[in-house]
mmCIF file of C-alpha atoms in Angstrom:
data_model
loop_
_atom_site.group_PDB
_atom_site.id
_atom_site.type_symbol
_atom_site.label_atom_id
_atom_site.label_comp_id
_atom_site.label_asym_id
_atom_site.label_seq_id
_atom_site.Cartn_x
_atom_site.Cartn_y
_atom_site.Cartn_z
ATOM 1 C CA MET A 281 48.621 270.343 213.961
ATOM 2 C CA THR A 282 50.168 268.920 210.795
ATOM 3 C CA ALA A 283 48.114 266.176 209.201
ATOM 4 C CA GLN A 284 49.407 262.648 208.498
ATOM 5 C CA VAL A 285 49.467 262.271 204.677
ATOM 6 C CA ILE A 286 47.566 259.183 203.554
ATOM 7 C CA ASP A 287 49.680 257.904 200.657
ATOM 8 C CA GLY A 288 47.229 256.516 198.165
ATOM 9 C CA LYS A 289 49.915 255.596 195.667
ATOM 10 C CA ALA A 290 51.769 253.383 198.205
ATOM 11 C CA PHE A 291 48.498 251.917 199.522
ATOM 12 C CA ALA A 292 47.405 251.048 195.976
ATOM 13 C CA ALA A 293 50.703 249.335 195.339
ATOM 14 C CA ARG A 294 50.073 247.177 198.410
ATOM 15 C CA ILE A 295 46.593 246.315 197.176
ATOM 16 C CA ARG A 296 47.960 245.353 193.758
ATOM 17 C CA GLY A 297 50.552 243.152 195.447
ATOM 18 C CA LYS A 298 47.767 241.326 197.386
ATOM 19 C CA VAL A 299 45.783 240.910 194.194
ATOM 20 C CA GLY A 300 48.817 239.528 192.317
ATOM 21 C CA ALA A 301 49.566 237.033 195.017
ATOM 22 C CA HIS A 302 46.026 235.828 195.156
ATOM 23 C CA VAL A 303 45.931 235.531 191.321
ATOM 24 C CA ALA A 304 49.061 233.423 191.430
ATOM 25 C CA ARG A 305 47.461 231.113 193.994
ATOM 26 C CA LEU A 306 44.299 230.815 191.811
ATOM 27 C CA LYS A 307 46.434 229.810 188.778
ATOM 28 C CA GLU A 308 48.353 227.178 190.775
ATOM 29 C CA ALA A 309 45.493 225.713 192.676
ATOM 30 C CA HIS A 310 42.632 225.997 190.223
ATOM 31 C CA ASP A 311 44.077 226.875 186.816
ATOM 32 C CA LEU A 312 41.991 229.984 187.008
ATOM 33 C CA VAL A 313 43.051 233.352 185.480
ATOM 34 C CA PRO A 314 40.730 236.297 186.237
ATOM 35 C CA GLY A 315 39.836 238.162 183.085
ATOM 36 C CA LEU A 316 38.956 241.882 182.698
ATOM 37 C CA ALA A 317 37.411 243.291 179.459
ATOM 38 C CA VAL A 318 37.450 247.061 178.964
ATOM 39 C CA VAL A 319 35.274 248.712 176.266
ATOM 40 C CA LEU A 320 36.191 252.068 174.902
ATOM 41 C CA VAL A 321 33.864 253.909 172.414
ATOM 42 C CA GLY A 322 35.468 256.859 170.661
ATOM 43 C CA GLU A 323 38.782 258.607 171.131
ATOM 44 C CA ASP A 324 38.431 260.753 174.176
ATOM 45 C CA PRO A 325 42.133 261.433 175.165
ATOM 46 C CA ALA A 326 41.638 261.083 178.912
ATOM 47 C CA SER A 327 39.714 257.818 178.444
ATOM 48 C CA GLN A 328 42.441 256.420 176.229
ATOM 49 C CA VAL A 329 45.091 257.195 178.896
ATOM 50 C CA TYR A 330 42.997 255.573 181.602
ATOM 51 C CA VAL A 331 42.278 252.567 179.502
ATOM 52 C CA ARG A 332 46.000 252.006 178.732
ATOM 53 C CA SER A 333 46.807 252.292 182.465
ATOM 54 C CA LYS A 334 44.145 249.755 183.315
ATOM 55 C CA GLY A 335 45.482 247.261 180.746
ATOM 56 C CA LYS A 336 49.016 247.650 181.862
ATOM 57 C CA LEU A 337 48.221 247.124 185.525
ATOM 58 C CA THR A 338 45.831 244.242 184.836
ATOM 59 C CA THR A 339 48.596 242.337 183.028
ATOM 60 C CA GLU A 340 51.098 243.158 185.767
ATOM 61 C CA VAL A 341 49.016 241.363 188.425
ATOM 62 C CA GLY A 342 48.768 238.277 186.172
ATOM 63 C CA MET A 343 45.179 238.758 184.928
ATOM 64 C CA LYS A 344 43.867 238.432 181.428
ATOM 65 C CA SER A 345 43.371 241.897 179.892
ATOM 66 C CA VAL A 346 41.117 242.397 176.913
ATOM 67 C CA GLU A 347 40.456 245.789 175.279
ATOM 68 C CA HIS A 348 37.680 246.529 172.692
ATOM 69 C CA LYS A 349 38.135 249.856 171.034
ATOM 70 C CA LEU A 350 35.133 250.897 168.986
ATOM 71 C CA ASP A 351 34.566 253.760 166.595
ATOM 72 C CA VAL A 352 32.870 256.877 168.030
ATOM 73 C CA ASP A 353 29.867 256.310 165.777
ATOM 74 C CA THR A 354 29.322 252.703 166.930
ATOM 75 C CA SER A 355 25.603 251.998 167.146
ATOM 76 C CA GLU A 356 23.851 251.098 170.313
ATOM 77 C CA ALA A 357 22.850 247.773 168.945
ATOM 78 C CA ASP A 358 26.497 246.871 168.092
ATOM 79 C CA LEU A 359 27.729 247.945 171.564
ATOM 80 C CA LEU A 360 24.970 245.906 173.308
ATOM 81 C CA ALA A 361 25.786 242.911 171.163
ATOM 82 C CA LEU A 362 29.496 243.077 172.302
ATOM 83 C CA ILE A 363 28.455 243.324 175.907
ATOM 84 C CA ASP A 364 26.167 240.288 175.512
ATOM 85 C CA GLN A 365 29.119 238.388 173.965
ATOM 86 C CA LEU A 366 31.310 239.328 177.018
ATOM 87 C CA ASN A 367 28.520 238.393 179.425
ATOM 88 C CA LYS A 368 28.629 234.890 177.947
ATOM 89 C CA ASP A 369 32.365 234.497 177.868
ATOM 90 C CA GLU A 370 33.467 232.407 180.818
ATOM 91 C CA SER A 371 37.025 233.594 180.623
ATOM 92 C CA ILE A 372 35.915 237.229 181.290
ATOM 93 C CA HIS A 373 35.006 237.885 184.919
ATOM 94 C CA GLY A 374 34.848 241.694 184.898
ATOM 95 C CA ILE A 375 33.395 244.023 182.258
ATOM 96 C CA LEU A 376 33.983 247.774 182.322
ATOM 97 C CA VAL A 377 32.573 250.238 179.720
ATOM 98 C CA GLN A 378 34.610 253.386 179.841
ATOM 99 C CA LEU A 379 32.538 256.549 180.561
ATOM 100 C CA PRO A 380 31.635 258.936 179.288
ATOM 101 C CA LEU A 381 29.977 257.437 176.132
ATOM 102 C CA PRO A 382 29.243 259.434 172.952
ATOM 103 C CA LYS A 383 26.000 261.333 173.251
ATOM 104 C CA HIS A 384 24.017 259.047 170.948
ATOM 105 C CA LEU A 385 24.447 256.117 173.358
ATOM 106 C CA ASP A 386 22.233 255.619 176.440
ATOM 107 C CA GLU A 387 24.675 255.189 179.366
ATOM 108 C CA ASP A 388 22.061 253.735 181.792
ATOM 109 C CA LEU A 389 20.932 251.157 179.139
ATOM 110 C CA VAL A 390 24.466 250.189 178.378
ATOM 111 C CA ILE A 391 25.657 249.794 181.949
ATOM 112 C CA ASN A 392 22.440 247.903 182.938
ATOM 113 C CA SER A 393 23.118 245.401 180.030
ATOM 114 C CA ILE A 394 26.289 244.175 181.789
ATOM 115 C CA ASP A 395 25.864 240.994 183.863
ATOM 116 C CA PRO A 396 25.628 242.327 187.374
ATOM 117 C CA ALA A 397 28.109 239.635 188.574
ATOM 118 C CA LYS A 398 30.650 241.008 186.039
ATOM 119 C CA ASP A 399 29.859 244.741 186.729
ATOM 120 C CA VAL A 400 33.253 245.562 188.340
ATOM 121 C CA ASP A 401 32.458 249.322 188.264
ATOM 122 C CA GLY A 402 29.496 248.557 190.619
ATOM 123 C CA PHE A 403 27.193 250.836 188.510
ATOM 124 C CA HIS A 404 24.494 248.360 187.591
ATOM 125 C CA ILE A 405 21.104 249.079 189.175
ATOM 126 C CA SER A 406 21.037 245.632 190.762
ATOM 127 C CA ASN A 407 24.422 246.287 192.484
ATOM 128 C CA VAL A 408 23.235 249.729 193.544
ATOM 129 C CA GLY A 409 20.272 248.185 195.173
ATOM 130 C CA LEU A 410 22.178 245.311 196.814
ATOM 131 C CA LEU A 411 24.665 247.932 198.335
ATOM 132 C CA GLY A 412 21.878 250.048 199.506
ATOM 133 C CA THR A 413 20.250 247.147 201.366
ATOM 134 C CA GLY A 414 23.532 245.822 202.858
ATOM 135 C CA GLN A 415 23.762 242.722 200.693
ATOM 136 C CA LYS A 416 26.751 241.317 198.838
ATOM 137 C CA SER A 417 27.376 243.406 195.687
ATOM 138 C CA MET A 418 30.057 244.639 193.370
ATOM 139 C CA VAL A 419 31.127 247.931 194.986
ATOM 140 C CA PRO A 420 32.089 251.102 193.053
ATOM 141 C CA CYS A 421 35.907 251.291 192.991
ATOM 142 C CA THR A 422 36.525 254.877 194.166
ATOM 143 C CA PRO A 423 34.271 254.634 197.328
ATOM 144 C CA LEU A 424 35.773 251.166 197.981
ATOM 145 C CA GLY A 425 39.290 252.640 197.846
ATOM 146 C CA CYS A 426 38.286 255.489 200.221
ATOM 147 C CA LEU A 427 36.742 253.025 202.632
ATOM 148 C CA MET A 428 39.900 250.907 202.634
ATOM 149 C CA MET A 429 42.080 253.854 203.439
ATOM 150 C CA LEU A 430 39.721 255.007 206.206
ATOM 151 C CA ARG A 431 39.661 251.566 207.774
ATOM 152 C CA ASP A 432 43.403 251.320 207.605
ATOM 153 C CA HIS A 433 43.915 254.713 209.260
ATOM 154 C CA HIS A 434 41.190 254.433 211.992
ATOM 155 C CA GLY A 435 40.966 250.636 212.556
ATOM 156 C CA THR A 436 37.199 250.928 213.303
ATOM 157 C CA LEU A 437 34.884 253.549 211.976
ATOM 158 C CA SER A 438 32.051 252.656 214.341
ATOM 159 C CA GLY A 439 30.335 255.691 215.838
ATOM 160 C CA LEU A 440 32.286 258.317 213.918
ATOM 161 C CA ASP A 441 30.463 261.295 212.365
ATOM 162 C CA ALA A 442 31.103 261.354 208.595
ATOM 163 C CA VAL A 443 30.051 264.017 206.077
ATOM 164 C CA VAL A 444 30.099 263.226 202.366
ATOM 165 C CA ILE A 445 30.143 266.351 200.247
ATOM 166 C CA GLY A 446 28.585 265.356 196.937
ATOM 167 C CA ARG A 447 25.630 263.273 195.975
ATOM 168 C CA SER A 448 26.731 261.584 192.701
ATOM 169 C CA ASN A 449 25.718 258.006 191.900
ATOM 170 C CA ILE A 450 29.390 257.130 191.233
ATOM 171 C CA VAL A 451 30.922 258.408 194.527
ATOM 172 C CA GLY A 452 28.738 260.321 196.984
ATOM 173 C CA LYS A 453 25.775 257.966 197.376
ATOM 174 C CA PRO A 454 27.731 254.669 197.491
ATOM 175 C CA MET A 455 30.304 256.251 199.772
ATOM 176 C CA ALA A 456 27.545 257.040 202.256
ATOM 177 C CA GLN A 457 26.172 253.486 202.093
ATOM 178 C CA LEU A 458 29.605 252.041 202.731
ATOM 179 C CA LEU A 459 30.121 254.339 205.765
ATOM 180 C CA LEU A 460 26.732 253.411 207.096
ATOM 181 C CA GLY A 461 27.759 249.807 206.676
ATOM 182 C CA ASP A 462 30.686 250.504 208.939
ATOM 183 C CA SER A 463 28.348 252.021 211.574
ATOM 184 C CA CYS A 464 29.196 255.710 210.947
ATOM 185 C CA THR A 465 26.670 258.430 211.446
ATOM 186 C CA VAL A 466 26.460 259.794 207.888
ATOM 187 C CA THR A 467 25.314 263.079 206.349
ATOM 188 C CA ILE A 468 25.295 263.612 202.572
ATOM 189 C CA ALA A 469 25.845 267.371 201.951
ATOM 190 C CA HIS A 470 25.792 269.240 198.634
ATOM 191 C CA SER A 471 25.487 272.650 197.033
ATOM 192 C CA ARG A 472 22.082 273.363 198.570
ATOM 193 C CA THR A 473 22.934 272.263 202.075
ATOM 194 C CA LYS A 474 22.124 275.032 204.489
ATOM 195 C CA ASP A 475 25.020 276.106 206.732
ATOM 196 C CA LEU A 476 27.368 273.714 204.853
ATOM 197 C CA ALA A 477 30.372 274.975 206.740
ATOM 198 C CA ASP A 478 28.832 274.153 210.100
ATOM 199 C CA VAL A 479 27.689 270.707 208.819
ATOM 200 C CA VAL A 480 31.257 269.857 207.796
ATOM 201 C CA ARG A 481 32.876 271.230 211.007
ATOM 202 C CA ARG A 482 31.165 268.551 213.113
ATOM 203 C CA ALA A 483 32.551 265.672 211.092
ATOM 204 C CA ASP A 484 35.312 263.202 212.236
ATOM 205 C CA ILE A 485 35.522 262.098 208.547
ATOM 206 C CA VAL A 486 35.069 264.450 205.601
ATOM 207 C CA VAL A 487 34.857 262.933 202.051
ATOM 208 C CA ALA A 488 34.851 265.723 199.435
ATOM 209 C CA ALA A 489 33.524 264.565 196.102
ATOM 210 C CA VAL A 490 31.891 267.603 194.425
ATOM 211 C CA GLY A 491 34.297 268.272 191.452
ATOM 212 C CA ARG A 492 34.751 271.943 192.491
ATOM 213 C CA PRO A 493 38.413 273.123 192.880
ATOM 214 C CA GLU A 494 39.443 273.848 196.435
ATOM 215 C CA MET A 495 35.808 274.387 197.584
ATOM 216 C CA VAL A 496 36.492 273.269 201.184
ATOM 217 C CA PRO A 497 38.700 275.602 203.147
ATOM 218 C CA GLY A 498 40.617 274.688 206.287
ATOM 219 C CA ASP A 499 38.247 276.517 208.639
ATOM 220 C CA TRP A 500 35.518 274.045 207.739
ATOM 221 C CA ILE A 501 37.583 271.161 209.128
ATOM 222 C CA LYS A 502 37.393 269.987 212.764
ATOM 223 C CA GLU A 503 40.619 269.681 214.520
ATOM 224 C CA GLY A 504 41.996 266.160 214.003
ATOM 225 C CA ALA A 505 39.375 265.118 211.389
ATOM 226 C CA THR A 506 40.300 262.804 208.470
ATOM 227 C CA VAL A 507 39.890 264.395 205.060
ATOM 228 C CA ILE A 508 39.503 262.170 201.940
ATOM 229 C CA ASP A 509 39.736 264.341 198.864
ATOM 230 C CA VAL A 510 38.167 262.625 195.818
ATOM 231 C CA GLY A 511 38.384 265.677 193.562
ATOM 232 C CA ILE A 512 40.806 265.886 190.634
ATOM 233 C CA ASN A 513 40.545 269.296 189.055
ATOM 234 C CA ARG A 514 42.878 270.942 186.583
ATOM 235 C CA VAL A 515 43.283 274.713 187.126
ATOM 236 C CA GLU A 516 45.469 277.324 185.638
ATOM 237 C CA GLY A 517 48.584 278.217 187.673
ATOM 238 C CA GLU A 518 51.462 280.611 187.361
ATOM 239 C CA GLY A 519 52.594 281.340 183.830
ATOM 240 C CA GLY A 520 49.572 279.739 182.259
ATOM 241 C CA LYS A 521 50.645 276.233 183.375
ATOM 242 C CA THR A 522 47.938 273.956 184.675
ATOM 243 C CA ARG A 523 48.061 272.022 187.922
ATOM 244 C CA LEU A 524 45.935 269.421 189.587
ATOM 245 C CA VAL A 525 44.059 270.353 192.795
ATOM 246 C CA GLY A 526 41.469 268.522 194.812
ATOM 247 C CA ASP A 527 38.085 269.710 196.222
ATOM 248 C CA VAL A 528 39.696 270.906 199.448
ATOM 249 C CA GLU A 529 42.323 273.566 200.009
ATOM 250 C CA TYR A 530 45.097 271.197 200.823
ATOM 251 C CA GLU A 531 47.407 273.438 202.848
ATOM 252 C CA THR A 532 44.750 275.008 205.038
ATOM 253 C CA CYS A 533 42.869 271.712 205.599
ATOM 254 C CA ALA A 534 46.183 269.897 206.353
ATOM 255 C CA ALA A 535 46.896 272.433 208.986
ATOM 256 C CA ARG A 536 43.787 271.336 210.968
ATOM 257 C CA ALA A 537 43.178 267.753 209.879
ATOM 258 C CA GLY A 538 44.569 264.681 211.602
ATOM 259 C CA ALA A 539 45.014 262.925 208.219
ATOM 260 C CA ILE A 540 44.486 263.864 204.637
ATOM 261 C CA THR A 541 44.838 262.475 201.130
ATOM 262 C CA PRO A 542 46.862 264.540 198.681
ATOM 263 C CA VAL A 543 45.929 265.320 195.019
ATOM 264 C CA PRO A 544 47.428 263.800 193.035
ATOM 265 C CA GLY A 545 48.583 260.610 194.751
ATOM 266 C CA GLY A 546 45.643 260.066 197.097
ATOM 267 C CA VAL A 547 42.367 258.533 196.051
ATOM 268 C CA GLY A 548 43.232 258.311 192.318
ATOM 269 C CA PRO A 549 45.694 255.395 192.369
ATOM 270 C CA MET A 550 43.172 253.428 194.600
ATOM 271 C CA THR A 551 40.478 253.463 191.966
ATOM 272 C CA ILE A 552 42.394 251.279 189.505
ATOM 273 C CA ALA A 553 43.714 249.095 192.333
ATOM 274 C CA CYS A 554 40.151 248.460 193.491
ATOM 275 C CA LEU A 555 39.074 247.705 189.879
ATOM 276 C CA LEU A 556 41.612 244.852 190.002
ATOM 277 C CA ALA A 557 40.437 243.793 193.393
ATOM 278 C CA ASN A 558 36.834 243.750 192.107
ATOM 279 C CA THR A 559 37.777 241.578 189.062
ATOM 280 C CA LEU A 560 39.542 239.057 191.408
ATOM 281 C CA THR A 561 36.532 239.045 193.679
ATOM 282 C CA ALA A 562 34.155 238.496 190.693
ATOM 283 C CA ALA A 563 36.288 235.560 189.485
ATOM 284 C CA CYS A 564 36.279 233.995 192.904
ATOM 285 C CA ARG A 565 32.506 234.335 193.222
ATOM 286 C CA ALA A 566 31.857 232.994 189.716
ATOM 287 C CA ASN A 567 33.807 229.810 190.628
ATOM 288 C CA GLY A 568 32.469 229.286 194.132
ATOM 289 C CA LEU A 569 35.877 230.137 195.796
ATOM 290 C CA ASP A 570 36.594 232.056 198.933
ATOM 291 C CA GLU A 571 36.801 235.815 198.349
ATOM 292 C CA PRO A 572 40.091 237.566 198.814
ATOM 293 C CA GLU A 573 40.478 238.787 202.363
ATOM 294 C CA GLY A 574 40.610 242.575 202.805
ATOM 295 C CA LEU A 575 39.941 243.329 199.086
ATOM 296 C CA THR A 576 36.239 243.694 199.257
ATOM 297 C CA VAL A 577 33.525 244.912 201.679
#
C-alpha cells in the first residue's frame, strides 16, 4: 500500500482563500475588518520568522495586522498593560502572544490575561474548559487544522478509533477533545504508556505530537490508517546538513498507511491558516454575525 499524501500546504491555501472571501464580504456588507494583534517579546529567531509570516498572510487575506515587538527585558506589568489595551481595542478581534516568553515572564498569567473572546490561540483557561465540555470556544490552531484535514479525508470520523501520541496542552489534549467531539473513540498515549506499539496498531487515526524525531515506525501503523504527523524536528543529515523530520518515520509509515501528512508541508501550514480562520470567527462573534462555515468547530 502507498499512502495518499495529505497536502497541508494546498489545504491551507484553500482555507486562506475562504477566509479572504469572507473578509471581503464583511467589508462590503458591514464595513468590518477583522484585526489581529501579535505580541513578540525578545528576539528569538524562530519566533521572529513566524511573526513575519503571520503578518504577511494576515494582510494578504484583507485583515488588519498589528505587531507589537517588545524588548526582551520588558516587565510583566508593561506586557499586561499592553494586553489590557488590546482587550479594550474594538478594532482588534484576535490577540496572540508569541511563545515562548522570556523566563522572567509567567506564561500562564500572560495568556490568561487575554480576553477569552480574543484568544485566537485557544490557550486561555476559559477556552480550555469550554472545549473540554463541548461548548463554543476558541480552538487551538494546530489541532483545529488536523481536524479539518481528517474531516476532509474521511468525511465522517464517527466510530473511528483514534490514538493521540502526546499529552501537551497545546496539541495532545485539545486534539483528543476535538476527536471526541466528532464521536471517535480516543486514547491519549505518551512516553509511559504500556505496550505503546500495540496501542497505536489498533488505531484508524494516529496523531503523533510528541516532539521526538521519527519515534513512530511503520510497523506500529495499522494497514490503511490515517497518520497526522504534528512533529517538526531538525536533525543532522549527511555532510552535517540539517533536515526537517516529523515524529513518524515517513517512508515506513507511508508504506502501510492509507493517508499521511508529510513534514514539512503537512500540519505546519494549517496552523497559520487556522489562526486567520479563528480571527475571522472572533470578529463575527464579536459583532453578532454568522460564523464562517467550515472554518471552525
